[in-house]
Amino acid sequence: MQNAGFEMVMVRQGFQTFTNPLKELTADFKAKRIIYNENLTLKWALLNTKIQTDVNDNWRPVKGRNRKKRIDPLVATLDAYVMLHSNYQEFLNFL
């Protein structure tokens, strides 16, 4: 991707990074603010995802009991939310 001219940004995938964006994403799904066109791959990933919490009510997505099922489409969506959260003012200025 870098060779094609894209700027790559690392997103750490842990409690500290994912908590607020995951809570916002969950609220947005419940409020039907996300249009995902009933994408079957994302829907499958959502069904495979469990939310792990810690003693401070931090959240992160994890696979359920079946480790062969994938949550990658959800994590990619969540990575986008992390970047939106990190660059929200720039996003608003763009509008």
Short mmCIF file of N, CA, C and O in Angstrom, two decimals:
data_model
loop_
_atom_site.label_atom_id
_atom_site.label_comp_id
_atom_site.label_asym_id
_atom_site.label_seq_id
_atom_site.Cartn_x
_atom_site.Cartn_y
_atom_site.Cartn_z
N MET A 1 0.82 -1.19 0.00
CA MET A 1 0.00 0.00 0.00
C MET A 1 0.87 1.26 0.00
O MET A 1 0.53 2.22 -0.66
N GLN A 2 1.95 1.22 0.77
CA GLN A 2 2.84 2.39 0.80
C GLN A 2 3.44 2.64 -0.57
O GLN A 2 3.58 3.80 -0.98
N ASN A 3 3.78 1.57 -1.27
CA ASN A 3 4.35 1.72 -2.61
C ASN A 3 3.35 2.36 -3.58
O ASN A 3 3.75 2.94 -4.58
N ALA A 4 2.06 2.23 -3.29
CA ALA A 4 1.02 2.84 -4.12
C ALA A 4 0.72 4.27 -3.69
O ALA A 4 -0.17 4.90 -4.24
N GLY A 5 1.45 4.76 -2.67
CA GLY A 5 1.30 6.15 -2.25
C GLY A 5 0.37 6.39 -1.07
O GLY A 5 0.09 7.54 -0.73
N PHE A 6 -0.08 5.32 -0.43
CA PHE A 6 -0.95 5.48 0.73
C PHE A 6 -0.13 5.66 1.99
O PHE A 6 0.90 5.00 2.17
N GLU A 7 -0.59 6.54 2.87
CA GLU A 7 0.04 6.70 4.17
C GLU A 7 -0.51 5.63 5.09
O GLU A 7 -1.73 5.51 5.26
N MET A 8 0.34 4.84 5.68
CA MET A 8 -0.09 3.77 6.57
C MET A 8 0.10 4.22 8.01
O MET A 8 1.11 4.83 8.36
N VAL A 9 -0.89 3.92 8.84
CA VAL A 9 -0.85 4.27 10.26
C VAL A 9 -1.13 3.00 11.05
O VAL A 9 -2.10 2.30 10.79
N MET A 10 -0.26 2.71 12.02
CA MET A 10 -0.45 1.52 12.85
C MET A 10 -1.56 1.77 13.87
O MET A 10 -1.60 2.83 14.50
N VAL A 11 -2.46 0.82 13.99
CA VAL A 11 -3.51 0.88 15.01
C VAL A 11 -3.27 -0.28 15.96
O VAL A 11 -3.37 -1.45 15.58
N ARG A 12 -2.96 0.05 17.21
CA ARG A 12 -2.77 -0.99 18.22
C ARG A 12 -4.12 -1.59 18.55
O ARG A 12 -5.10 -0.87 18.72
N GLN A 13 -4.18 -2.90 18.66
CA GLN A 13 -5.45 -3.57 18.84
C GLN A 13 -5.58 -4.11 20.26
O GLN A 13 -5.49 -5.30 20.51
N GLY A 14 -5.82 -3.19 21.19
CA GLY A 14 -5.97 -3.59 22.58
C GLY A 14 -7.05 -2.77 23.26
O GLY A 14 -7.74 -1.96 22.65
N PHE A 15 -7.19 -3.00 24.56
CA PHE A 15 -8.22 -2.31 25.33
C PHE A 15 -8.13 -0.79 25.21
O PHE A 15 -9.12 -0.11 24.98
N GLN A 16 -6.93 -0.25 25.39
CA GLN A 16 -6.77 1.20 25.42
C GLN A 16 -7.18 1.85 24.10
O GLN A 16 -7.82 2.89 24.09
N THR A 17 -6.84 1.22 23.00
CA THR A 17 -7.16 1.77 21.69
C THR A 17 -8.62 1.56 21.31
O THR A 17 -9.26 2.44 20.74
N PHE A 18 -9.16 0.38 21.62
CA PHE A 18 -10.47 0.00 21.10
C PHE A 18 -11.67 0.41 21.95
O PHE A 18 -12.79 0.43 21.45
N THR A 19 -11.49 0.70 23.22
CA THR A 19 -12.64 0.90 24.11
C THR A 19 -13.63 1.94 23.60
O THR A 19 -14.79 1.62 23.35
N ASN A 20 -13.22 3.19 23.47
CA ASN A 20 -14.17 4.23 23.06
C ASN A 20 -14.70 4.02 21.65
O ASN A 20 -15.92 4.11 21.43
N PRO A 21 -13.85 3.74 20.66
CA PRO A 21 -14.39 3.49 19.33
C PRO A 21 -15.36 2.29 19.28
O PRO A 21 -16.35 2.33 18.57
N LEU A 22 -15.08 1.24 20.05
CA LEU A 22 -15.97 0.08 20.05
C LEU A 22 -17.32 0.42 20.69
O LEU A 22 -18.37 0.00 20.20
N LYS A 23 -17.30 1.21 21.74
CA LYS A 23 -18.56 1.64 22.36
C LYS A 23 -19.35 2.53 21.40
O LYS A 23 -20.57 2.39 21.29
N GLU A 24 -18.67 3.42 20.68
CA GLU A 24 -19.34 4.26 19.70
C GLU A 24 -19.90 3.44 18.54
O GLU A 24 -21.03 3.67 18.10
N LEU A 25 -19.10 2.50 18.05
CA LEU A 25 -19.55 1.63 16.96
C LEU A 25 -20.78 0.83 17.38
O LEU A 25 -21.75 0.72 16.62
N THR A 26 -20.76 0.29 18.59
CA THR A 26 -21.90 -0.47 19.10
C THR A 26 -23.14 0.42 19.16
O THR A 26 -24.23 0.01 18.72
N ALA A 27 -23.00 1.63 19.69
CA ALA A 27 -24.13 2.56 19.77
C ALA A 27 -24.63 2.94 18.38
O ALA A 27 -25.85 3.03 18.16
N ASP A 28 -23.72 3.13 17.44
CA ASP A 28 -24.11 3.48 16.08
C ASP A 28 -24.86 2.35 15.39
O ASP A 28 -25.82 2.59 14.66
N PHE A 29 -24.44 1.11 15.61
CA PHE A 29 -25.19 -0.03 15.06
C PHE A 29 -26.59 -0.09 15.68
O PHE A 29 -27.57 -0.27 14.96
N LYS A 30 -26.67 0.05 16.99
CA LYS A 30 -27.98 -0.01 17.66
C LYS A 30 -28.90 1.11 17.21
O LYS A 30 -30.11 0.92 17.09
N ALA A 31 -28.34 2.29 16.93
CA ALA A 31 -29.14 3.44 16.50
C ALA A 31 -29.36 3.44 14.98
O ALA A 31 -29.96 4.38 14.45
N LYS A 32 -28.85 2.41 14.31
CA LYS A 32 -29.00 2.27 12.85
C LYS A 32 -28.39 3.45 12.10
O LYS A 32 -28.91 3.91 11.08
N ARG A 33 -27.26 3.95 12.61
CA ARG A 33 -26.54 5.04 11.95
C ARG A 33 -25.49 4.51 10.98
O ARG A 33 -24.85 5.28 10.28
N ILE A 34 -25.31 3.21 10.94
CA ILE A 34 -24.32 2.61 10.05
C ILE A 34 -25.06 1.91 8.91
O ILE A 34 -25.93 1.07 9.15
N ILE A 35 -24.71 2.29 7.70
CA ILE A 35 -25.28 1.64 6.52
C ILE A 35 -24.23 0.66 6.00
O ILE A 35 -23.17 1.07 5.52
N TYR A 36 -24.54 -0.59 6.14
CA TYR A 36 -23.57 -1.59 5.67
C TYR A 36 -24.19 -2.51 4.64
O TYR A 36 -23.59 -3.52 4.26
N ASN A 37 -25.37 -2.13 4.15
CA ASN A 37 -26.04 -2.85 3.06
C ASN A 37 -26.20 -4.34 3.33
O ASN A 37 -26.10 -5.15 2.41
N GLU A 38 -26.40 -4.67 4.61
CA GLU A 38 -26.58 -6.07 4.99
C GLU A 38 -25.44 -6.96 4.47
O GLU A 38 -25.66 -8.10 4.07
N ASN A 39 -24.23 -6.41 4.46
CA ASN A 39 -23.06 -7.14 3.99
C ASN A 39 -22.92 -8.44 4.77
O ASN A 39 -22.75 -8.42 5.99
N LEU A 40 -22.98 -9.55 4.06
CA LEU A 40 -22.98 -10.86 4.73
C LEU A 40 -21.67 -11.15 5.45
O LEU A 40 -21.67 -11.79 6.50
N THR A 41 -20.56 -10.69 4.89
CA THR A 41 -19.27 -10.95 5.53
C THR A 41 -19.16 -10.19 6.85
O THR A 41 -18.73 -10.75 7.86
N LEU A 42 -19.58 -8.93 6.86
CA LEU A 42 -19.54 -8.15 8.10
C LEU A 42 -20.54 -8.72 9.10
O LEU A 42 -20.23 -8.84 10.29
N LYS A 43 -21.72 -9.09 8.63
CA LYS A 43 -22.72 -9.67 9.53
C LYS A 43 -22.19 -10.95 10.17
O LYS A 43 -22.37 -11.18 11.37
N TRP A 44 -21.53 -11.79 9.38
CA TRP A 44 -20.93 -13.04 9.88
C TRP A 44 -19.89 -12.73 10.95
O TRP A 44 -19.85 -13.35 12.01
N ALA A 45 -19.04 -11.72 10.67
CA ALA A 45 -18.01 -11.35 11.64
C ALA A 45 -18.63 -10.82 12.93
O ALA A 45 -18.15 -11.12 14.03
N LEU A 46 -19.71 -10.05 12.81
CA LEU A 46 -20.39 -9.53 14.00
C LEU A 46 -20.93 -10.67 14.86
O LEU A 46 -20.83 -10.64 16.09
N LEU A 47 -21.47 -11.69 14.20
CA LEU A 47 -22.00 -12.84 14.94
C LEU A 47 -20.90 -13.66 15.61
O LEU A 47 -21.15 -14.34 16.60
N ASN A 48 -19.70 -13.58 15.08
CA ASN A 48 -18.56 -14.32 15.64
C ASN A 48 -17.88 -13.58 16.78
O ASN A 48 -16.99 -14.13 17.43
N THR A 49 -18.26 -12.33 17.01
CA THR A 49 -17.53 -11.47 17.94
C THR A 49 -18.15 -11.46 19.33
O THR A 49 -19.36 -11.35 19.48
N LYS A 50 -17.31 -11.55 20.30
CA LYS A 50 -17.68 -11.35 21.70
C LYS A 50 -16.92 -10.13 22.19
O LYS A 50 -15.85 -9.80 21.67
N ILE A 51 -17.46 -9.44 23.18
CA ILE A 51 -16.78 -8.29 23.76
C ILE A 51 -16.14 -8.71 25.07
O ILE A 51 -16.81 -9.19 25.97
N GLN A 52 -14.83 -8.54 25.13
CA GLN A 52 -14.10 -8.81 26.37
C GLN A 52 -13.96 -7.50 27.13
O GLN A 52 -13.65 -6.47 26.53
N THR A 53 -14.21 -7.53 28.42
CA THR A 53 -14.07 -6.33 29.25
C THR A 53 -13.06 -6.59 30.35
O THR A 53 -12.78 -7.73 30.69
N ASP A 54 -12.52 -5.50 30.88
CA ASP A 54 -11.63 -5.64 32.03
C ASP A 54 -12.28 -4.97 33.24
O ASP A 54 -13.42 -4.53 33.17
N VAL A 55 -11.57 -4.89 34.34
CA VAL A 55 -12.13 -4.36 35.59
C VAL A 55 -12.46 -2.87 35.49
O VAL A 55 -13.23 -2.35 36.30
N ASN A 56 -11.89 -2.17 34.51
CA ASN A 56 -12.16 -0.74 34.32
C ASN A 56 -13.22 -0.49 33.25
O ASN A 56 -13.36 0.64 32.79
N ASP A 57 -13.94 -1.53 32.85
CA ASP A 57 -14.97 -1.45 31.80
C ASP A 57 -14.38 -1.04 30.45
O ASP A 57 -15.03 -0.39 29.65
N ASN A 58 -13.15 -1.42 30.19
CA ASN A 58 -12.57 -1.26 28.87
C ASN A 58 -13.01 -2.44 28.01
O ASN A 58 -13.18 -3.54 28.53
N TRP A 59 -13.18 -2.19 26.73
CA TRP A 59 -13.69 -3.22 25.81
C TRP A 59 -12.68 -3.51 24.71
O TRP A 59 -11.93 -2.65 24.29
N ARG A 60 -12.76 -4.75 24.23
CA ARG A 60 -12.07 -5.13 22.99
C ARG A 60 -12.78 -6.33 22.39
O ARG A 60 -13.35 -7.16 23.12
N PRO A 61 -12.80 -6.43 21.07
CA PRO A 61 -13.47 -7.56 20.43
C PRO A 61 -12.58 -8.79 20.46
O PRO A 61 -11.36 -8.70 20.31
N VAL A 62 -13.19 -9.94 20.68
CA VAL A 62 -12.47 -11.22 20.65
C VAL A 62 -13.35 -12.24 19.95
O VAL A 62 -14.57 -12.07 19.84
N LYS A 63 -12.72 -13.30 19.49
CA LYS A 63 -13.48 -14.40 18.89
C LYS A 63 -14.22 -15.14 19.98
O LYS A 63 -13.79 -15.18 21.13
N GLY A 64 -15.32 -15.74 19.61
CA GLY A 64 -16.06 -16.57 20.55
C GLY A 64 -15.33 -17.89 20.78
O GLY A 64 -14.11 -17.98 20.61
N ARG A 65 -16.05 -18.91 21.13
CA ARG A 65 -15.43 -20.20 21.43
C ARG A 65 -14.75 -20.84 20.24
O ARG A 65 -13.72 -21.48 20.38
N ASN A 66 -15.34 -20.69 19.06
CA ASN A 66 -14.78 -21.31 17.86
C ASN A 66 -13.69 -20.41 17.28
O ASN A 66 -13.97 -19.41 16.65
N ARG A 67 -12.44 -20.78 17.48
CA ARG A 67 -11.31 -19.97 17.05
C ARG A 67 -11.15 -19.93 15.53
O ARG A 67 -10.40 -19.13 15.00
N LYS A 68 -11.85 -20.82 14.80
CA LYS A 68 -11.75 -20.83 13.35
C LYS A 68 -12.62 -19.76 12.71
O LYS A 68 -12.42 -19.40 11.56
N LYS A 69 -13.60 -19.26 13.44
CA LYS A 69 -14.45 -18.20 12.89
C LYS A 69 -13.69 -16.89 12.95
O LYS A 69 -12.88 -16.66 13.83
N ARG A 70 -13.97 -16.03 12.01
CA ARG A 70 -13.21 -14.80 11.85
C ARG A 70 -13.98 -13.57 12.30
O ARG A 70 -15.19 -13.50 12.17
N ILE A 71 -13.23 -12.58 12.80
CA ILE A 71 -13.81 -11.29 13.17
C ILE A 71 -13.12 -10.16 12.42
O ILE A 71 -13.36 -8.99 12.68
N ASP A 72 -12.28 -10.49 11.46
CA ASP A 72 -11.46 -9.51 10.75
C ASP A 72 -12.27 -8.37 10.12
O ASP A 72 -11.84 -7.21 10.22
N PRO A 73 -13.42 -8.62 9.47
CA PRO A 73 -14.17 -7.50 8.91
C PRO A 73 -14.63 -6.50 9.98
O PRO A 73 -14.59 -5.29 9.75
N LEU A 74 -15.00 -6.98 11.15
CA LEU A 74 -15.36 -6.08 12.23
C LEU A 74 -14.14 -5.32 12.72
O LEU A 74 -14.22 -4.11 12.95
N VAL A 75 -13.02 -5.98 12.87
CA VAL A 75 -11.81 -5.31 13.35
C VAL A 75 -11.36 -4.25 12.35
O VAL A 75 -10.94 -3.16 12.74
N ALA A 76 -11.50 -4.52 11.05
CA ALA A 76 -11.17 -3.52 10.04
C ALA A 76 -12.09 -2.30 10.17
O ALA A 76 -11.64 -1.15 10.08
N THR A 77 -13.37 -2.54 10.41
CA THR A 77 -14.33 -1.45 10.62
C THR A 77 -13.95 -0.68 11.88
O THR A 77 -13.99 0.56 11.91
N LEU A 78 -13.58 -1.39 12.90
CA LEU A 78 -13.18 -0.76 14.16
C LEU A 78 -11.89 0.05 13.99
O LEU A 78 -11.77 1.15 14.55
N ASP A 79 -10.95 -0.45 13.19
CA ASP A 79 -9.74 0.32 12.89
C ASP A 79 -10.11 1.65 12.23
O ASP A 79 -9.52 2.69 12.54
N ALA A 80 -11.09 1.62 11.34
CA ALA A 80 -11.55 2.86 10.70
C ALA A 80 -12.15 3.81 11.73
O ALA A 80 -11.93 5.02 11.67
N TYR A 81 -12.88 3.27 12.70
CA TYR A 81 -13.43 4.11 13.78
C TYR A 81 -12.33 4.69 14.65
O TYR A 81 -12.43 5.83 15.10
N VAL A 82 -11.28 3.93 14.89
CA VAL A 82 -10.14 4.44 15.66
C VAL A 82 -9.53 5.63 14.93
O VAL A 82 -9.26 6.68 15.53
N MET A 83 -9.35 5.50 13.61
CA MET A 83 -8.77 6.59 12.83
C MET A 83 -9.72 7.78 12.77
O MET A 83 -9.27 8.93 12.83
N LEU A 84 -11.01 7.54 12.65
CA LEU A 84 -11.98 8.64 12.66
C LEU A 84 -11.91 9.37 13.99
O LEU A 84 -11.86 10.59 14.04
N HIS A 85 -11.87 8.61 15.09
CA HIS A 85 -11.79 9.19 16.42
C HIS A 85 -10.51 10.02 16.58
O HIS A 85 -10.54 11.11 17.16
N SER A 86 -9.42 9.54 16.03
CA SER A 86 -8.13 10.23 16.13
C SER A 86 -8.06 11.49 15.27
O SER A 86 -7.29 12.40 15.55
N ASN A 87 -8.86 11.52 14.20
CA ASN A 87 -8.79 12.62 13.23
C ASN A 87 -10.15 13.30 13.06
O ASN A 87 -10.44 13.83 11.98
N TYR A 88 -10.96 13.31 14.11
CA TYR A 88 -12.34 13.77 13.98
C TYR A 88 -12.44 15.24 13.56
O TYR A 88 -13.25 15.59 12.70
N GLN A 89 -11.62 16.10 14.14
CA GLN A 89 -11.69 17.51 13.78
C GLN A 89 -11.31 17.71 12.31
O GLN A 89 -11.95 18.49 11.60
N GLU A 90 -10.30 17.01 11.87
CA GLU A 90 -9.92 17.09 10.45
C GLU A 90 -11.05 16.61 9.56
O GLU A 90 -11.32 17.18 8.50
N PHE A 91 -11.74 15.55 9.97
CA PHE A 91 -12.90 15.04 9.24
C PHE A 91 -13.99 16.11 9.15
O PHE A 91 -14.54 16.34 8.08
N LEU A 92 -14.29 16.74 10.27
CA LEU A 92 -15.32 17.80 10.27
C LEU A 92 -14.93 18.96 9.38
O LEU A 92 -15.78 19.51 8.68
N ASN A 93 -13.66 19.33 9.39
CA ASN A 93 -13.19 20.41 8.53
C ASN A 93 -13.32 20.05 7.06
O ASN A 93 -13.53 20.93 6.22
N PHE A 94 -13.20 18.78 6.75
CA PHE A 94 -13.31 18.31 5.38
C PHE A 94 -14.73 18.43 4.86
O PHE A 94 -14.96 18.69 3.68
N LEU A 95 -15.71 18.29 5.76
CA LEU A 95 -17.11 18.39 5.36
C LEU A 95 -17.42 19.82 5.02
O LEU A 95 -18.14 20.29 4.33
#
